[in-house]
Amino acid sequence: MSAVTAASARRRMVRMPGILKYSLIALFAVPWVGVPLWLMVVNSFKTQGEAAELSLALPEQWAIVENFSAVITQGNYLTGLRNSLLVAVPTIIVVLLLGSAAAWAYARTTSRSFQFFFYVTSLSILLPPAVIPTIYVLTTLQLDGSVAGYALMMMGTRMGLVVFLITGFVRSLPLELEEAAAIDGASRLRIFFSLMLPLLRPVLFVGGVLLVITVWNDFFFGVLLLKTSANATLPLTLYSFASASTTSLRWNLVFAHVIMTSLPLVITYLLAQRQVLAGLTEGGLKG
Amino acid sequence: MVISSSTAPVVTGTGSRRAPARRGPSRLLRTRWFWFAAPSLVLVLVFFVVPFVLNVPFAFSSWSGYTDVISFVGIDNFAVMWERGILPNALLVTVIYAVIAMTVQNVVSISLALALRDTNRVNSFFRSVFFLPVLFSPLAAGYIWRAIVSSDGPVNSVIGWFSPGFDFAWLGNPATALFTVAFVDAWKWCGIATLVYIAGLNSIPQSMLEAASLDGAGAWQRFWRVVFPLLAPAFTFNIVTTLIGALSAYDVVASTTGGGPGISTVTLNMAAVQQFGLSYFGTASSLNLSVTVLVVVIAVPLVAWLRKREVA
């Protein structure tokens, strides 16, 4: 181990001194991440006229309170937040729970029909969902345009990725634990809840991260499935808020809305970034 | 119920302790699996498979918001979209968009992964920084970059240092608009692709690189002859996911150009939403189906080819 690190350290020194390497990375990070985020934050603090210049300078006149309260009063923010939570929370819980139940079944059976179900479910990772016929299905179920219908569509189309990830994970687990529990007389349901779910925690975390990123940020399906502004999720409220001014965007308000729309995800990420990055790095390739 | 009994024969013999190890599940654990799979399966069937199958008849139907009658109209929807120039334009735009987004994203994230490969404090910090764009919605990413490349924005200002008075509308010119929009798509997803490549790089045994070094391979040769071939699974995964995502592009276009200037950035899904907005659900379905066909025609052979490369 130490030989390996010593060798790799030597090679790195021969190739490129650390300071030079990190200066280059930092130099790249400035326009790639720094400027976009700074431009957004600093201009959300400015008045409309000043933000129109889109400069990176600090505001001459601060308008933080005005801008962010405008997002709440004119930007339909609270409705959007409520609807986004109403979609994201049930979707994540249902997909992780039902997905792991199904994945357990797919991983522990060899029958043809189960393999077929597994392939059909996994196919939804590759093939883009057909949104417009979904509206027909939802109309038939009398859920057209509702938050519930949208959430159900999210569950059905995101299930594949989660089932695929978890099935791969279960296959790598030894069978002995489940057998021992069964021999001890635990019911299948009991084994699922008190043995499998805890064992699946790492892959459930990865699945949850991927779900929250795609569900919270979805715009395309929302545009087609959610009709009224009362049912709009955050990306939809952002879009109609930004489109409200026809001539040019009110950048201070658009950026304030973008910040508030992304904030729940960014805060969660900052709290759990180590686990998120490690989870995605280790779990990303299992498939 | 039928399925569970036909697929999980209950064998009442002994030997459940020894048999399972090789052939998979123990018979003890084999009954009633169906009820574990059923709820998830129902969601997938009703909200993914059924719409997916229905998309075919709808694409050939006159379904619209103007009449209650839905009738079969053959290839009319495709023919109309083709004659008006919407379909050929959208196909071309979508494919160019996908190729640009896929290329930019993978070149940047392989480079970042090579630079941030080792796990240490500084690298973790940078990985975390480069992951930030993933958290923003593609819609928000579109707004942010629309500001950056606007005529008063930072990009033009920087170019203005060298060429005073530089004032170029990146999104207002058909030649640069499509490239810029596709770039934003790549920017938004690079963070995840980087992590996948880092995982791939870390699964390559150090000893192979040492051996290549000892045999006199330079850095460039080591990358192309050793690292890149062994990175194949990560490469396949990233190429395919970015390609499929980009073929369904809509969000970034909506917040940057709205399809313009003219129709130079109208992707298939953008055209579908426009038709949907006009209440022409049949034509919208035909454009939606075109995305599916593109994915099947491009992505499936690509997966097969890349997979073969992995084995070889």
XYZ file of C-alpha atoms in Angstrom:
599
model
C 0.000 0.000 0.000
C 2.648 2.502 1.031
C 4.791 1.405 -1.877
C 1.970 2.162 -4.238
C 1.279 5.603 -2.829
C 4.977 6.406 -2.781
C 5.303 5.345 -6.385
C 2.284 7.320 -7.470
C 3.497 10.350 -5.558
C 6.868 10.068 -7.281
C 5.230 9.816 -10.659
C 3.075 12.832 -9.947
C 6.092 14.878 -8.961
C 7.903 13.914 -12.102
C 4.912 14.782 -14.247
C 3.659 17.932 -12.704
C 4.289 19.634 -9.398
C 1.146 19.656 -7.234
C 0.905 23.413 -6.992
C 0.943 23.870 -10.748
C -1.660 21.142 -11.203
C -4.022 22.621 -8.651
C -3.557 26.118 -10.028
C -4.708 24.832 -13.391
C -7.729 23.104 -11.868
C -8.612 26.221 -9.904
C -8.166 28.289 -13.048
C -10.664 26.041 -14.765
C -13.079 26.023 -11.821
C -13.368 29.819 -11.870
C -15.161 30.166 -15.221
C -16.785 26.721 -15.004
C -18.434 27.015 -11.587
C -17.305 30.222 -9.887
C -18.436 32.819 -12.423
C -21.869 31.279 -13.087
C -22.713 30.977 -9.406
C -21.264 34.365 -8.458
C -23.068 36.087 -11.343
C -26.312 34.552 -10.153
C -25.890 35.374 -6.470
C -24.554 38.902 -6.825
C -27.139 39.945 -9.399
C -29.990 38.599 -7.305
C -28.981 41.256 -4.747
C -29.194 44.152 -7.207
C -31.959 46.413 -8.440
C -33.470 45.601 -11.813
C -31.616 48.345 -13.663
C -28.258 47.434 -12.169
C -28.770 43.696 -12.746
C -29.511 44.364 -16.411
C -25.783 45.134 -16.864
C -24.964 41.580 -15.734
C -21.669 42.636 -14.229
C -19.782 40.664 -11.591
C -19.316 43.719 -9.368
C -20.933 44.065 -5.965
C -24.250 45.920 -5.969
C -24.175 49.701 -5.575
C -27.699 49.551 -4.278
C -28.739 46.422 -2.395
C -32.193 45.006 -3.026
C -32.042 41.608 -1.351
C -35.273 41.853 0.607
C -37.228 43.359 -2.291
C -36.088 40.697 -4.764
C -36.601 37.673 -2.584
C -39.964 38.839 -1.282
C -41.023 39.500 -4.891
C -40.285 35.828 -5.608
C -42.675 34.851 -2.828
C -45.412 37.398 -3.571
C -45.313 37.453 -7.398
C -43.400 34.285 -8.182
C -45.940 31.791 -6.835
C -43.033 30.382 -4.832
C -44.848 28.881 -1.864
C -47.347 27.061 -4.081
C -44.443 25.741 -6.138
C -42.570 24.624 -3.042
C -45.624 22.832 -1.664
C -46.284 21.042 -4.956
C -42.635 20.118 -5.438
C -42.591 18.576 -1.973
C -45.892 16.815 -2.656
C -44.324 15.238 -5.735
C -40.761 14.601 -4.577
C -41.342 13.147 -1.107
C -43.959 10.495 -2.028
C -42.084 9.647 -5.238
C -38.842 8.995 -3.402
C -40.458 6.976 -0.611
C -42.657 4.896 -2.915
C -39.975 4.235 -5.536
C -37.343 3.242 -2.969
C -39.715 1.043 -0.975
C -41.580 -0.701 -3.804
C -38.429 -0.691 -5.938
C -36.419 -2.567 -3.342
C -39.239 -5.059 -2.778
C -39.340 -5.786 -6.507
C -35.551 -5.777 -6.829
C -35.296 -8.336 -4.020
C -37.744 -10.567 -5.887
C -35.893 -10.133 -9.199
C -32.515 -10.844 -7.643
C -33.595 -13.980 -5.787
C -35.652 -15.729 -8.453
C -34.566 -17.290 -11.691
C -37.928 -17.833 -13.328
C -38.448 -16.617 -16.877
C -41.421 -14.397 -16.105
C -39.547 -12.565 -13.384
C -36.588 -12.039 -15.684
C -39.027 -10.645 -18.235
C -40.540 -8.240 -15.661
C -37.043 -7.158 -14.735
C -36.111 -6.424 -18.350
C -39.332 -4.506 -18.975
C -38.706 -2.434 -15.860
C -35.058 -1.825 -16.790
C -36.013 -0.840 -20.321
C -37.518 2.347 -18.914
C -33.943 3.519 -18.212
C -33.079 3.456 -21.897
C -36.313 4.482 -23.573
C -37.692 7.997 -23.176
C -41.164 8.082 -21.570
C -44.096 8.843 -23.873
C -45.543 11.884 -22.161
C -48.462 12.700 -24.397
C -50.168 9.284 -24.172
C -49.571 9.531 -20.414
C -52.035 12.412 -20.451
C -54.563 10.056 -22.032
C -53.951 7.450 -19.342
C -54.261 10.058 -16.603
C -57.472 11.416 -18.143
C -58.886 7.906 -18.097
C -57.985 7.650 -14.424
C -59.444 11.145 -13.867
C -56.094 12.403 -12.659
C -55.360 14.630 -15.628
C -53.462 17.788 -14.709
C -53.281 16.893 -11.020
C -50.237 16.751 -8.789
C -51.124 13.161 -7.912
C -51.163 12.121 -11.559
C -47.822 13.797 -12.172
C -46.326 12.107 -9.114
C -47.608 8.703 -10.289
C -46.043 9.269 -13.712
C -42.754 10.159 -12.006
C -42.906 6.967 -9.943
C -43.602 4.792 -12.983
C -40.832 6.284 -15.095
C -38.120 6.520 -12.397
C -38.745 3.035 -11.016
C -36.525 1.355 -13.619
C -33.242 2.951 -12.620
C -33.795 2.264 -8.918
C -34.878 -1.349 -9.457
C -31.876 -1.894 -11.721
C -29.397 -0.472 -9.182
C -30.883 -2.348 -6.229
C -31.156 -5.671 -8.077
C -27.439 -5.493 -8.860
C -26.743 -4.738 -5.218
C -28.905 -7.579 -3.843
C -27.203 -10.067 -6.182
C -23.896 -9.192 -4.540
C -25.258 -9.966 -1.061
C -24.819 -13.462 0.370
C -27.949 -15.570 0.662
C -27.093 -16.988 4.081
C -28.516 -14.127 6.136
C -31.924 -14.375 4.513
C -31.913 -18.158 4.862
C -30.952 -17.980 8.496
C -33.765 -15.524 9.173
C -36.229 -17.762 7.315
C -35.104 -20.817 9.243
C -35.587 -18.840 12.445
C -39.195 -18.437 11.386
C -39.243 -14.835 10.208
C -41.902 -14.111 7.607
C -40.897 -12.822 4.201
C -42.317 -9.402 5.032
C -40.410 -9.328 8.278
C -37.171 -10.318 6.534
C -37.738 -7.530 4.037
C -38.276 -4.800 6.594
C -35.856 -5.785 9.313
C -33.083 -7.431 7.312
C -33.109 -6.369 3.669
C -33.906 -2.669 3.961
C -31.085 -2.021 6.461
C -28.672 -4.018 4.289
C -29.700 -1.997 1.243
C -29.000 1.349 2.873
C -25.991 2.335 0.706
C -27.756 1.680 -2.579
C -31.006 3.246 -1.329
C -29.020 6.379 -0.562
C -27.572 6.506 -4.081
C -31.006 5.855 -5.569
C -32.513 8.582 -3.399
C -29.882 11.102 -4.507
C -30.462 10.349 -8.193
C -34.224 10.498 -7.679
C -34.243 13.792 -5.847
C -32.004 15.433 -8.462
C -34.154 14.340 -11.396
C -37.588 14.668 -9.773
C -37.017 18.048 -8.105
C -35.599 19.534 -11.307
C -37.970 18.074 -13.867
C -39.546 20.630 -16.171
C -40.448 18.813 -19.401
C -43.011 16.387 -17.947
C -44.404 19.078 -15.684
C -45.067 21.429 -18.589
C -47.148 18.773 -20.294
C -48.852 17.213 -17.291
C -49.553 20.067 -14.870
C -52.053 22.460 -16.333
C -52.933 25.103 -13.768
C -50.646 27.442 -11.863
C -52.161 26.100 -8.628
C -50.554 22.733 -9.435
C -47.209 24.103 -10.665
C -43.979 22.718 -9.231
C -40.971 24.995 -8.628
C -39.415 24.754 -12.124
C -42.814 25.651 -13.610
C -43.262 28.645 -11.329
C -39.718 29.729 -12.213
C -40.503 29.501 -15.913
C -43.752 31.451 -15.789
C -42.183 34.030 -13.453
C -39.276 34.539 -15.856
C -41.542 34.608 -18.906
C -43.864 37.168 -17.289
C -41.803 40.062 -18.639
C -41.972 39.847 -22.392
C -39.196 42.184 -23.483
C -36.128 41.191 -21.496
C -35.643 39.147 -18.377
C -35.647 40.884 -14.996
C -32.368 39.241 -14.077
C -32.422 40.194 -10.382
C -35.771 38.443 -9.912
C -34.997 35.472 -12.169
C -31.786 34.784 -10.248
C -33.529 35.187 -6.903
C -36.096 32.619 -8.014
C -33.402 30.248 -9.312
C -31.624 30.488 -5.955
C -34.771 29.811 -3.964
C -35.796 26.967 -6.271
C -32.419 25.269 -5.969
C -31.835 26.071 -2.309
C -33.502 23.002 -0.772
C -31.284 20.733 -2.870
C -28.115 22.775 -2.348
C -28.561 22.872 1.437
C -29.178 19.122 1.577
C -26.114 18.576 -0.592
C -23.873 20.782 1.534
C -24.947 18.839 4.643
C -24.348 15.412 3.112
C -21.816 16.092 0.350
C -19.265 13.567 1.531
C -21.788 10.731 1.490
C -23.296 11.906 -1.798
C -19.957 12.017 -3.607
C -18.697 8.771 -2.115
C -22.017 7.046 -2.764
C -22.185 8.112 -6.384
C -18.543 7.235 -6.997
C -18.825 3.781 -5.487
C -22.398 2.997 -6.427
C -22.544 4.598 -9.834
C -20.923 1.792 -11.741
C -22.441 -1.239 -10.090
C -24.784 -1.637 -13.047
C -51.272 -15.208 -8.519
C -51.208 -17.385 -11.585
C -47.683 -16.324 -12.235
C -46.505 -17.012 -8.734
C -47.810 -20.534 -8.759
C -46.513 -21.339 -12.229
C -43.069 -19.892 -11.694
C -42.359 -20.886 -8.143
C -43.143 -24.560 -7.845
C -43.151 -25.493 -4.212
C -40.973 -28.505 -3.851
C -41.684 -30.316 -0.666
C -38.476 -32.245 -0.586
C -35.575 -31.774 1.752
C -32.170 -30.549 0.751
C -33.047 -26.881 0.902
C -29.815 -26.352 2.806
C -27.439 -27.605 0.192
C -29.184 -27.016 -3.102
C -29.408 -23.233 -3.264
C -25.791 -22.196 -3.135
C -25.093 -22.512 -6.810
C -28.401 -22.271 -8.575
C -29.658 -19.165 -6.805
C -32.610 -18.924 -4.499
C -33.337 -21.402 -1.817
C -36.687 -23.090 -2.282
C -37.538 -22.047 1.198
C -37.530 -18.437 0.080
C -39.237 -18.956 -3.196
C -42.954 -18.663 -2.588
C -45.055 -15.526 -2.964
C -42.291 -13.503 -4.590
C -44.895 -12.193 -6.960
C -46.466 -9.926 -4.340
C -43.146 -8.223 -3.763
C -42.736 -7.398 -7.420
C -46.369 -6.596 -8.193
C -46.776 -3.024 -6.820
C -43.647 -1.759 -8.565
C -44.598 -3.645 -11.704
C -48.075 -2.100 -11.768
C -46.626 1.412 -11.564
C -44.202 0.648 -14.387
C -46.896 -0.940 -16.547
C -49.575 1.728 -16.087
C -47.381 4.825 -16.204
C -44.549 3.737 -18.481
C -45.385 0.700 -20.613
C -49.020 1.510 -21.455
C -48.278 5.122 -22.557
C -45.229 3.863 -24.420
C -47.314 1.377 -26.387
C -50.180 3.856 -26.894
C -47.728 6.320 -28.401
C -47.695 4.308 -31.621
C -51.437 4.484 -32.436
C -51.620 8.099 -31.229
C -48.784 9.132 -33.533
C -50.907 7.934 -36.446
C -54.146 9.493 -35.176
C -55.954 12.785 -35.553
C -56.198 13.309 -31.795
C -56.522 17.023 -31.105
C -58.165 19.458 -28.757
C -60.609 20.569 -31.460
C -62.720 17.443 -31.793
C -63.790 14.515 -29.656
C -63.272 12.017 -32.451
C -59.905 10.330 -32.650
C -59.454 8.640 -36.006
C -56.622 6.813 -37.704
C -54.919 9.024 -40.276
C -51.973 6.910 -41.399
C -48.693 8.762 -41.767
C -50.424 12.152 -42.142
C -48.910 13.575 -38.937
C -45.398 12.718 -40.055
C -46.107 13.914 -43.609
C -47.434 17.279 -42.412
C -44.531 17.775 -40.034
C -42.129 16.853 -42.808
C -43.677 19.146 -45.418
C -43.665 22.116 -43.061
C -39.983 21.484 -42.457
C -40.529 20.942 -38.738
C -39.551 17.272 -38.602
C -36.380 17.326 -40.769
C -35.164 20.433 -38.942
C -35.909 18.972 -35.511
C -34.200 15.682 -36.352
C -31.059 17.472 -37.472
C -31.058 19.883 -34.522
C -31.610 17.052 -32.031
C -28.794 14.901 -33.409
C -26.300 17.797 -33.590
C -27.296 18.884 -30.084
C -26.811 15.354 -28.738
C -23.415 14.910 -30.387
C -22.122 18.258 -29.085
C -23.466 17.721 -25.572
C -22.073 14.184 -25.436
C -18.633 15.211 -26.709
C -18.202 18.256 -24.471
C -19.456 16.439 -21.410
C -17.234 13.402 -21.820
C -14.071 15.274 -22.766
C -14.428 17.604 -19.787
C -15.369 14.919 -17.301
C -12.603 12.489 -18.345
C -10.087 15.323 -17.954
C -11.496 16.289 -14.568
C -11.531 12.656 -13.460
C -7.863 12.212 -14.421
C -6.960 15.374 -12.509
C -9.033 14.553 -9.417
C -8.489 10.825 -9.397
C -6.649 10.365 -6.090
C -8.745 10.726 -2.988
C -7.354 13.486 -0.808
C -8.614 16.653 0.818
C -7.980 19.052 -2.049
C -9.422 16.689 -4.635
C -12.528 16.096 -2.532
C -13.028 19.833 -2.349
C -12.763 20.213 -6.125
C -14.991 17.200 -6.778
C -17.571 18.822 -4.569
C -17.245 22.152 -6.415
C -17.559 20.576 -9.857
C -20.624 18.658 -8.699
C -22.570 21.827 -7.848
C -24.065 22.404 -11.342
C -25.716 18.968 -11.145
C -27.983 20.279 -8.388
C -29.506 23.015 -10.504
C -32.415 22.272 -12.779
C -31.573 22.304 -16.505
C -34.047 25.162 -16.715
C -32.105 27.190 -14.138
C -28.802 26.299 -15.822
C -30.264 27.705 -19.022
C -31.096 31.028 -17.371
C -27.665 31.298 -15.772
C -25.835 30.728 -19.066
C -28.223 32.917 -20.984
C -26.976 35.727 -18.744
C -23.320 34.734 -19.099
C -23.354 34.715 -22.894
C -25.743 37.658 -23.314
C -24.327 40.622 -25.198
C -23.549 42.477 -21.923
C -22.462 39.312 -20.116
C -19.083 38.177 -18.761
C -18.071 36.177 -21.848
C -18.275 39.162 -24.142
C -16.645 41.377 -21.511
C -13.619 39.088 -21.320
C -13.306 38.907 -25.092
C -13.739 42.699 -25.057
C -10.440 43.057 -23.146
C -8.640 41.790 -26.221
C -10.974 43.081 -28.869
C -12.617 46.287 -27.590
C -16.284 46.739 -28.363
C -16.850 43.013 -28.869
C -20.586 42.461 -28.745
C -21.778 39.130 -30.031
C -25.209 37.621 -29.418
C -24.228 33.977 -28.884
C -27.844 32.888 -28.616
C -29.046 35.230 -31.336
C -26.994 33.655 -34.094
C -28.149 30.320 -35.554
C -24.565 29.080 -35.913
C -23.584 29.598 -32.263
C -26.993 29.227 -30.564
C -27.219 25.466 -30.982
C -23.653 24.935 -29.821
C -24.156 27.173 -26.774
C -27.378 25.462 -25.724
C -25.843 21.998 -26.071
C -22.838 23.200 -24.073
C -25.122 24.219 -21.180
C -26.620 20.737 -21.175
C -23.127 19.250 -20.917
C -22.144 21.739 -18.200
C -25.121 20.794 -16.076
C -24.356 17.041 -16.048
C -20.533 16.972 -16.025
C -20.324 16.528 -12.260
C -22.001 13.116 -12.253
C -20.084 11.859 -15.300
C -16.840 12.881 -13.574
C -17.676 10.760 -10.527
C -18.443 7.766 -12.748
C -15.075 8.176 -14.505
C -13.258 8.527 -11.174
C -14.829 5.246 -10.066
C -13.694 3.681 -13.342
C -10.156 5.012 -12.975
C -9.884 3.771 -9.412
C -10.845 0.269 -10.484
C -7.757 0.098 -12.721
C -4.982 -1.731 -10.885
C -1.993 0.525 -10.170
C 0.313 -2.345 -11.062
C -0.756 -2.210 -14.698
C 0.225 1.439 -14.942
C 3.517 0.738 -13.189
C 4.204 -2.087 -15.597
C 3.444 0.137 -18.591
C 5.747 2.774 -17.128
C 8.564 0.294 -16.675
C 8.102 -0.819 -20.259
C 8.771 2.749 -21.272
C 5.270 3.990 -22.047
C 4.870 7.753 -21.743
C 1.892 9.459 -20.138
C 0.085 9.812 -23.468
C 0.641 6.159 -24.384
C -0.332 4.981 -20.908
C -3.623 6.822 -21.239
C -4.579 5.541 -24.686
C -3.173 2.012 -24.385
C -3.908 1.163 -20.744
C -6.276 3.593 -19.026
C -8.734 4.262 -21.807
C -9.424 0.602 -22.712
C -9.870 -0.296 -19.048
C -12.196 2.657 -18.599
C -14.596 1.057 -21.090
C -17.509 0.283 -18.716
C -17.553 3.846 -17.366
C -17.202 5.153 -20.902
C -20.137 3.082 -22.151
C -22.308 4.196 -19.243
C -21.550 7.894 -19.684
C -21.787 7.970 -23.466
C -25.123 6.211 -23.454
C -26.707 8.189 -20.614
C -25.579 11.555 -21.991
C -26.709 10.637 -25.480
C -30.168 9.497 -24.392
C -30.596 12.525 -22.148
C -29.560 14.902 -24.912
C -31.826 13.304 -27.518
C -34.757 14.173 -25.219
C -33.531 17.758 -24.774
C -36.126 20.361 -23.943
C -35.542 22.194 -20.641
C -32.312 24.013 -21.485
C -33.707 25.102 -24.852
C -36.858 26.436 -23.189
C -34.963 28.801 -20.904
C -32.225 29.911 -23.308
C -33.581 30.365 -26.822
C -37.120 28.985 -26.746
C -36.226 27.301 -30.027
C -34.881 30.372 -31.798
C -33.444 32.214 -33.527
C -35.987 31.134 -36.128
C -36.217 27.380 -35.623
C -32.474 26.789 -35.323
C -32.682 25.212 -31.830
C -36.081 23.497 -32.022
C -35.369 19.953 -30.828
C -37.885 17.160 -31.317
C -39.270 17.534 -27.816
C -39.429 21.314 -28.201
C -41.439 20.826 -31.397
C -43.648 18.308 -29.565
C -44.415 20.806 -26.793
C -45.193 23.466 -29.418
C -47.637 21.139 -31.199
C -49.107 20.177 -27.850
C -49.573 23.869 -27.046
C -51.584 24.197 -30.273
C -53.695 21.220 -29.077
C -52.464 19.005 -31.929
C -51.902 15.936 -29.743
C -51.532 13.560 -32.696
C -48.669 15.479 -34.276
C -47.129 16.005 -30.845
C -47.226 12.218 -30.371
C -45.595 11.684 -33.758
C -42.695 13.956 -32.730
C -42.498 12.194 -29.374
C -42.350 8.857 -31.170
C -39.540 10.215 -33.350
C -37.449 10.714 -30.198
C -38.038 7.082 -29.271
C -37.096 5.948 -32.766
C -33.925 8.047 -32.665
C -32.945 6.554 -29.318
C -33.562 3.025 -30.563
C -31.760 3.619 -33.860
C -28.754 5.399 -32.336
C -28.403 4.243 -28.756
C -29.135 0.537 -29.027
C -26.503 -0.244 -31.713
C -24.116 2.046 -29.825
C -24.605 0.114 -26.587
C -24.053 -3.153 -28.456
C -20.882 -1.840 -30.102
C -19.432 -0.303 -26.938
C -20.207 -3.467 -24.976
C -18.313 -5.518 -27.516
C -15.389 -3.151 -27.165
C -15.498 -3.740 -23.390
C -15.087 -7.466 -23.794
C -12.337 -7.265 -26.390
